[in-house]
Every structure is written in structure tokens, then in C-alpha cells.
């Protein structure tokens, strides 16, 4: 029996999460596993009503779960940063979800701007460090609001944090058994202290993984190659900030935020899975956004829980839907509503 926390969140989060849960129910019946859902009404609405962001009591309950399924956090009436830091980053950090895992995989039938590249060319995974770097919140400002204002925002890279991330990347690469190649994405020519550490640890850890090829690329070059030669990549490991940026690029080349999902992984603790797109306030409640990213997040969650066959069947169903049914993954252009797309996925799973 899995205990799964569900945080539908803001904007279109609740409507896409509903589709993911529909799919979860279908695969649980087909592949015979049981689960119990706990819903948490966190997000902008609650904050505006009660000033409550993420009570410690909820955080403590989340620590007891087998997994967390998240829709989206972010509200147009709340100052940027409040909910992101107070909910999303707070959960990632407190539960020590030190890996942000983001597959970039083009399914047949999905339109990508890289017209001449196909599913065999776009299939890699970004392993993003998820608890340190520029996200540590270390810094400050003085003389605020004056012409002499100075702001400092430090990036933290610890030996332990870097090492566990790189080790995860190599282990994941071995398990994935695709091209058996790990690329370190950094900026050794400018961020000479931080990426000197990353590079040394990368070389050290690589020695433990015979048969896995290693490569290094600066982050700007990675951006170019993700578009020009995405087939060069298998597993890319990088720090928090660079990972944030290159995974949005990755989302676009695999067809956009309507399909891109991610996991916040603590290999020894509670992990959280989410569609990569935000709360999309302008589409809220219209039933026009793609639920396939949220459904793919559900697939990643099941893979993480060890329900490999259920996860596989979700991926196959999603592949069918994008190949045969939806016209586009953009909001309002699918040719179907959010809930109808969820129904199609369920139909293929059960069919
Ligand atoms: C993501 C998002 C978050 C991040 C924001 C919402 C804090 O962009 O999950 O990539 O920067 O990590
Ligand atoms: Mn991001």
C-alpha cells in the first residue's frame, strides 16, 4: 500500500493532477497495487485566505509519505518567490530531494522545432543538483533602494552535495543502459572554483564506473548542442542553476511544457514528482491544457516506487495518444479537452 501525498496547487495544477490520478487508478487496477491519497490544499489561494504557506505539521506529514505528487505552485496575485521558496523549494530542501531528474525524450508524432531530428536523436536525461548552488539563499544587500545599492547572491557547492549528485548520475546512467555516457555541464572557464570542484569529483567518481564514457561541456555549448546535436547526450549532470535553465530548453525540444515532467528525488527518502510547466493562470479552469506532463510525472513516480510495468504501460499509452490523437500539445490546440486526453490514456492502458 503506497501512501501518496497530492498537492494539486495553483492554476491548472488541479485539473492536470486530476488526469494523472485517473491514470494512476487505471494502472493500479490493471497491475494490482494499492495506494492511499492524502490531499493537501497548499498554494496561492490558501496563502491569500489565511497567510499560511506551508505549516510545519504538513511538512512533517509529507515526511511520512511514499511519494508526493505535485501539480503547480505560483499565483498571479502573490509576489513572485513567496510560494516558490515557501512551498516548492522548502519541500525540496527539507526532504533533501537532492536530485532533480528531467528526462528529455521526443515521442513519435510530437512536433519539435528540430524538424530533422527524431525520437532516436532526442532521448536524454538531465540530472540537476537540487539543493544547493545559487538556490541556497545565501547573500544579502546593503544600501537598498539607494544608488549605491549592492546585492550579493552566493552559490554554494559542497563536496558532499556535488559528489552525491554526480554519483547518482553515473548510477542512473548505468541503470538506464542507453548510450552509457555522462556529460558534465559546467563553466570551468569562468566559475573556476565551483566547477573545479565539480570536475575533480566527476573524474574521481567516473573511475568507479567502468564502461561509462565521460564528457565535459560548458553550459553555453550544451545549449547549442541540445538544439544542433541532441543525439550526443545520454545523461547530463549539472548544478542547480544551469540545470534549471537547460531543462526548460530540454522541455521545448521534446515538445514543450505539455509533455515535460520531472522528479525531485531523495534516493533514501521521500521524492516528489511534478509536471514541469507552471500554474498557467490564464488557462485555469478552462480544461484546455495538456495533462500529459502530469501523467508522465505519475509515470516517473511509479517507476521510482518500483512499479515498472505500470510505469511502462503509462509511457506506451502516452506515446499512442501523441502519435494518433492529439493534434498539438499546446493549450487549446490539442483537439481534445484536458479530461478527454486523460480518458484516452486510460483507454490505451486498459485496452
Ligand atoms: C523548476 C522551477 C523552479 C526552479 C521555480 C518555480 C522555483 O523553475 O522547477 O524548474 O527554479 O527550480
Ligand atoms: Mn525551471
Coordinates of C-alpha atoms and ligand atoms in Angstrom, one line a residue:
X1 CA 0.0 0.0 0.0
X2 CA 1.6 3.3 -1.1
X3 CA 0.8 6.5 0.7
X4 CA 0.9 9.3 -1.8
X5 CA 0.6 13.0 -0.9
X6 CA -1.2 15.0 -3.5
X7 CA -0.6 18.8 -3.8
X8 CA -2.7 19.9 -6.7
X9 CA -1.6 23.5 -6.1
X10 CA -2.4 26.6 -8.2
X11 CA -3.8 27.5 -11.6
X12 CA -4.1 24.5 -13.9
X13 CA -2.3 22.2 -11.4
X14 CA -5.6 20.7 -10.0
X15 CA -7.0 19.9 -13.5
X16 CA -3.9 18.1 -14.8
X17 CA -3.3 16.3 -11.5
X18 CA -6.9 15.0 -11.7
X19 CA -6.0 13.3 -15.0
X20 CA -2.8 11.9 -13.5
X21 CA -4.9 10.4 -10.7
X22 CA -7.3 8.9 -13.2
X23 CA -4.4 7.2 -14.9
X24 CA -3.0 6.1 -11.5
X25 CA -6.3 4.4 -10.7
X26 CA -6.4 2.6 -14.0
X27 CA -2.8 1.2 -13.7
X28 CA -3.3 0.3 -10.1
X29 CA -6.3 -1.9 -11.1
X30 CA -4.5 -3.4 -14.1
X31 CA -1.2 -4.1 -12.3
X32 CA -2.7 -4.8 -8.9
X33 CA -1.2 -2.4 -6.4
X34 CA -2.9 -0.3 -3.8
X35 CA -2.5 3.2 -2.6
X36 CA -4.0 5.8 -0.4
X37 CA -4.1 9.5 -1.3
X38 CA -3.7 12.4 1.1
X39 CA -4.7 15.8 -0.4
X40 CA -3.0 19.0 0.7
X41 CA -4.6 22.3 -0.2
X42 CA -1.4 24.3 -0.4
X43 CA -0.8 27.2 -2.8
X44 CA -1.7 30.8 -3.6
X45 CA -5.4 30.5 -2.7
X46 CA -4.7 29.3 0.8
X47 CA -2.0 31.8 1.3
X48 CA -4.2 34.7 0.2
X49 CA -7.0 33.5 2.5
X50 CA -5.0 32.6 5.6
X51 CA -1.4 33.8 5.1
X52 CA -0.4 30.2 5.7
X53 CA 2.2 28.9 3.2
X54 CA 3.4 25.5 4.4
X55 CA 2.7 24.6 8.0
X56 CA 5.3 22.5 9.8
X57 CA 2.6 20.0 10.6
X58 CA 2.1 19.4 6.9
X59 CA 5.8 19.2 6.2
X60 CA 6.0 16.5 8.9
X61 CA 3.2 14.6 7.4
X62 CA 4.9 14.7 4.0
X63 CA 8.0 13.1 5.5
X64 CA 5.9 10.0 6.2
X65 CA 4.7 9.5 2.6
X66 CA 6.0 7.1 0.0
X67 CA 5.9 9.8 -2.6
X68 CA 4.5 13.3 -3.3
X69 CA 2.5 14.2 -6.5
X70 CA 2.6 17.9 -7.2
X71 CA 0.6 20.0 -9.8
X72 CA 2.0 23.5 -9.9
X73 CA 2.8 26.3 -7.5
X74 CA 2.5 30.0 -8.4
X75 CA -0.3 32.6 -8.2
X76 CA -0.6 35.9 -10.1
X77 CA -1.7 37.8 -7.0
X78 CA 1.2 36.6 -4.9
X79 CA 4.6 38.3 -5.1
X80 CA 7.0 36.1 -7.1
X81 CA 9.2 34.0 -4.9
X82 CA 6.9 33.7 -1.9
X83 CA 5.2 30.5 -2.9
X84 CA 8.1 29.1 -4.9
X85 CA 10.5 29.4 -1.9
X86 CA 7.9 28.8 0.8
X87 CA 6.5 25.6 -0.7
X88 CA 8.4 24.2 -3.6
X89 CA 12.0 24.9 -2.5
X90 CA 11.0 24.3 1.1
X91 CA 9.8 20.8 0.3
X92 CA 12.8 20.0 -2.0
X93 CA 15.3 21.2 0.7
X94 CA 13.6 19.9 3.8
X95 CA 13.1 16.4 2.4
X96 CA 16.6 16.6 0.9
X97 CA 15.4 15.8 -2.6
X98 CA 18.9 16.4 -3.9
X99 CA 18.3 15.3 -7.4
X100 CA 16.1 17.0 -10.0
X101 CA 15.6 14.4 -12.7
X102 CA 14.3 15.6 -16.0
X103 CA 14.0 13.2 -19.0
X104 CA 14.1 14.8 -22.4
X105 CA 12.5 12.4 -24.8
X106 CA 10.8 13.1 -28.1
X107 CA 7.9 10.8 -28.8
X108 CA 6.9 10.0 -32.4
X109 CA 4.3 12.4 -33.7
X110 CA 5.2 15.3 -31.4
X111 CA 6.2 18.4 -33.2
X112 CA 9.7 19.7 -32.2
X113 CA 11.4 22.8 -33.7
X114 CA 14.3 20.4 -34.6
X115 CA 12.4 19.2 -37.6
X116 CA 15.1 16.8 -38.8
X117 CA 15.6 15.1 -35.5
X118 CA 13.5 12.2 -34.5
X119 CA 12.8 10.1 -31.3
X120 CA 16.1 8.3 -31.8
X121 CA 18.0 11.6 -31.5
X122 CA 16.2 13.2 -28.6
X123 CA 16.4 10.9 -25.7
X124 CA 18.5 12.0 -22.7
X125 CA 18.1 12.8 -19.1
X126 CA 19.3 15.8 -17.1
X127 CA 20.4 15.1 -13.5
X128 CA 20.2 18.5 -11.8
X129 CA 21.6 19.1 -8.4
X130 CA 18.5 20.3 -6.4
X131 CA 19.5 21.6 -3.0
X132 CA 22.5 24.0 -3.4
X133 CA 24.1 26.3 -5.9
X134 CA 22.5 29.7 -6.3
X135 CA 19.3 28.3 -4.7
X136 CA 20.9 28.3 -1.2
X137 CA 19.5 31.7 -0.4
X138 CA 22.9 32.9 0.8
X139 CA 23.6 36.6 0.3
X140 CA 22.2 39.9 1.1
X141 CA 22.0 43.5 0.1
X142 CA 23.1 46.8 1.6
X143 CA 22.0 50.4 0.9
X144 CA 18.9 49.0 -0.6
X145 CA 16.9 51.5 -2.6
X146 CA 19.8 53.9 -3.0
X147 CA 22.0 54.5 -6.0
X148 CA 24.8 52.7 -4.0
X149 CA 22.9 49.5 -3.5
X150 CA 24.9 46.3 -3.6
X151 CA 23.4 42.9 -3.8
X152 CA 25.3 39.7 -3.4
X153 CA 23.9 36.3 -4.2
X154 CA 26.3 33.5 -3.5
X155 CA 26.3 30.0 -5.0
X156 CA 27.1 27.1 -2.6
X157 CA 28.8 24.0 -3.9
X158 CA 29.7 21.4 -1.2
X159 CA 31.9 18.4 -1.8
X160 CA 29.2 16.2 -0.4
X161 CA 26.4 17.7 -2.4
X162 CA 28.4 17.6 -5.6
X163 CA 29.6 14.1 -5.0
X164 CA 26.2 12.6 -4.3
X165 CA 24.7 14.2 -7.3
X166 CA 27.5 13.0 -9.7
X167 CA 27.3 9.5 -8.2
X168 CA 23.5 9.5 -8.8
X169 CA 24.1 10.5 -12.4
X170 CA 26.5 7.6 -13.0
X171 CA 24.3 5.1 -11.3
X172 CA 21.3 6.3 -13.2
X173 CA 23.3 6.1 -16.5
X174 CA 24.3 2.5 -15.8
X175 CA 20.7 1.5 -14.9
X176 CA 19.3 3.3 -18.0
X177 CA 21.8 1.5 -20.2
X178 CA 21.2 3.7 -23.2
X179 CA 24.4 5.2 -24.6
X180 CA 26.4 4.8 -21.3
X181 CA 27.7 8.3 -21.4
X182 CA 27.7 11.0 -18.7
X183 CA 28.3 14.6 -19.7
X184 CA 29.3 17.1 -17.0
X185 CA 27.8 20.5 -17.9
X186 CA 29.6 23.4 -16.2
X187 CA 31.5 26.6 -16.8
X188 CA 35.1 25.8 -15.8
X189 CA 36.4 28.7 -17.8
X190 CA 34.7 31.3 -15.6
X191 CA 33.3 29.7 -12.4
X192 CA 36.8 28.5 -11.7
X193 CA 36.2 27.5 -8.0
X194 CA 32.9 25.8 -8.3
X195 CA 33.4 23.8 -11.4
X196 CA 37.0 22.9 -10.5
X197 CA 35.3 21.1 -7.6
X198 CA 32.7 19.5 -9.9
X199 CA 35.3 18.5 -12.4
X200 CA 37.6 16.8 -9.9
X201 CA 34.8 14.9 -8.2
X202 CA 33.4 14.0 -11.7
X203 CA 36.8 12.4 -12.7
X204 CA 37.1 10.6 -9.3
X205 CA 33.6 9.1 -9.3
X206 CA 33.9 8.2 -13.0
X207 CA 36.7 5.7 -12.1
X208 CA 34.2 3.6 -10.2
X209 CA 32.1 3.2 -13.3
X210 CA 34.0 1.3 -15.9
X211 CA 32.4 1.2 -19.3
X212 CA 30.7 4.5 -18.9
X213 CA 32.1 7.2 -21.2
X214 CA 32.6 10.7 -19.8
X215 CA 32.5 14.1 -21.5
X216 CA 32.6 17.7 -20.4
X217 CA 30.8 20.7 -22.0
X218 CA 30.4 24.3 -20.9
X219 CA 26.7 25.2 -20.3
X220 CA 26.5 27.6 -23.2
X221 CA 27.8 24.9 -25.6
X222 CA 25.4 22.4 -24.1
X223 CA 22.6 24.8 -25.1
X224 CA 23.8 24.9 -28.7
X225 CA 24.2 21.1 -28.9
X226 CA 20.9 20.4 -27.3
X227 CA 19.5 22.0 -30.4
X228 CA 22.0 21.1 -33.0
X229 CA 23.2 17.6 -31.9
X230 CA 20.9 16.4 -29.2
X231 CA 21.9 12.8 -30.1
X232 CA 25.2 13.5 -28.4
X233 CA 23.7 13.3 -25.0
X234 CA 22.6 10.4 -22.7
X235 CA 22.9 11.7 -19.1
X236 CA 23.8 15.3 -18.4
X237 CA 24.8 16.2 -14.8
X238 CA 24.9 19.8 -13.7
X239 CA 24.4 22.2 -10.9
X240 CA 21.1 23.7 -9.8
X241 CA 21.0 27.0 -11.8
X242 CA 22.4 25.6 -15.0
X243 CA 20.1 22.6 -14.6
X244 CA 17.1 24.9 -14.2
X245 CA 17.9 26.7 -17.5
X246 CA 18.9 23.7 -19.7
X247 CA 15.8 21.7 -18.7
X248 CA 13.5 24.4 -19.9
X249 CA 15.4 24.2 -23.2
X250 CA 15.0 20.4 -23.0
X251 CA 11.3 20.7 -22.4
X252 CA 10.9 22.7 -25.6
X253 CA 12.8 20.3 -27.9
X254 CA 10.8 17.4 -26.6
X255 CA 7.6 19.2 -27.5
X256 CA 7.0 21.7 -24.7
X257 CA 5.6 22.0 -21.2
X258 CA 2.6 20.0 -22.2
X259 CA 4.7 16.8 -22.1
X260 CA 7.8 17.6 -19.9
X261 CA 7.8 16.1 -16.4
X262 CA 10.4 15.9 -13.6
X263 CA 11.2 14.2 -10.3
X264 CA 12.7 15.7 -7.2
X265 CA 14.5 12.7 -5.9
X266 CA 15.8 11.7 -2.5
X267 CA 17.0 8.2 -3.2
X268 CA 16.7 7.3 0.5
X269 CA 13.7 9.4 1.4
X270 CA 10.5 10.9 0.1
X271 CA 10.6 12.1 -3.6
X272 CA 8.2 14.4 -5.3
X273 CA 7.0 14.4 -9.0
X274 CA 5.7 17.3 -11.0
X275 CA 4.9 18.4 -14.5
X276 CA 7.5 21.0 -15.4
X277 CA 5.1 23.7 -16.6
X278 CA 3.9 26.2 -14.1
X279 CA 0.4 27.1 -13.0
X280 CA -0.6 28.7 -16.3
X281 CA -3.1 31.1 -14.7
X282 CA -4.6 32.3 -17.9
X283 CA -5.8 28.8 -18.7
X284 CA -7.1 27.9 -15.3
X285 CA -10.4 26.0 -15.2
X286 CA -10.8 26.0 -19.0
X287 CA -9.9 22.4 -19.5
X288 CA -7.6 23.1 -22.4
X289 CA -4.1 22.4 -21.1
X290 CA -2.4 19.1 -21.8
X291 CA -2.4 16.7 -18.8
X292 CA 0.4 14.6 -20.4
X293 CA 3.2 16.2 -18.4
X294 CA 1.3 15.5 -15.2
X295 CA 0.6 12.0 -16.4
X296 CA 4.3 11.5 -17.2
X297 CA 5.1 12.7 -13.7
X298 CA 2.8 10.0 -12.4
X299 CA 4.7 7.5 -14.6
X300 CA 8.1 8.7 -13.1
X301 CA 6.6 8.3 -9.6
X302 CA 5.6 4.7 -10.3
X303 CA 9.0 3.9 -11.8
X304 CA 10.5 5.3 -8.6
X305 CA 8.2 3.2 -6.4
X306 CA 9.3 0.1 -8.3
X307 CA 6.1 -0.3 -10.3
X308 CA 8.0 -0.7 -13.5
X309 CA 5.2 -2.4 -15.5
X310 CA 2.6 0.2 -14.6
X311 CA 5.1 2.9 -15.5
X312 CA 5.9 1.4 -18.8
X313 CA 2.3 1.0 -19.7
X314 CA 1.7 4.7 -19.0
X315 CA 4.5 5.7 -21.3
X316 CA 3.2 3.4 -24.0
X317 CA -0.3 4.9 -23.7
X318 CA 1.1 8.5 -23.7
X319 CA 3.1 7.6 -26.9
X320 CA -0.1 6.4 -28.6
X321 CA -2.0 9.5 -27.6
X322 CA 0.6 11.8 -29.0
X323 CA 1.0 9.8 -32.2
X324 CA -2.6 9.1 -33.0
X325 CA -4.9 11.5 -31.2
X326 CA -3.8 15.0 -30.1
X327 CA -3.1 17.5 -32.9
X328 CA -0.7 19.6 -30.7
X329 CA 0.4 19.8 -27.1
X330 CA -0.2 23.5 -26.9
X331 CA -3.0 24.7 -24.7
X332 CA -6.3 24.9 -26.6
X333 CA -4.8 23.2 -29.7
X334 CA -5.0 19.6 -28.7
X335 CA -8.3 18.9 -30.5
X336 CA -9.4 17.5 -27.2
X337 CA -10.0 18.8 -23.7
X338 CA -7.8 18.1 -20.7
X339 CA -10.0 15.4 -19.3
X340 CA -10.6 13.7 -22.7
X341 CA -6.8 13.3 -23.1
X342 CA -6.7 11.7 -19.7
X343 CA -9.5 9.3 -20.8
X344 CA -7.6 8.4 -23.9
X345 CA -4.5 7.4 -21.8
X346 CA -6.7 5.3 -19.6
X347 CA -8.4 3.7 -22.6
X348 CA -5.0 2.6 -24.0
X349 CA -3.8 1.3 -20.7
X350 CA -6.9 -0.8 -20.1
X351 CA -7.3 -1.6 -23.8
Ligands
LIG1 C1 11.6 24.5 -11.8 C2 11.1 25.8 -11.5 C3 11.6 26.2 -10.1 C4 13.1 26.2 -10.1 C5 11.0 27.6 -9.6 C6 9.5 27.6 -9.7 C7 11.5 27.9 -8.2 O1 11.5 26.7 -12.5 O2 11.2 23.5 -11.1 O3 12.5 24.3 -12.6 O4 13.7 27.2 -10.5 O5 13.6 25.2 -9.7
LIG2 MN1 12.7 25.8 -14.0

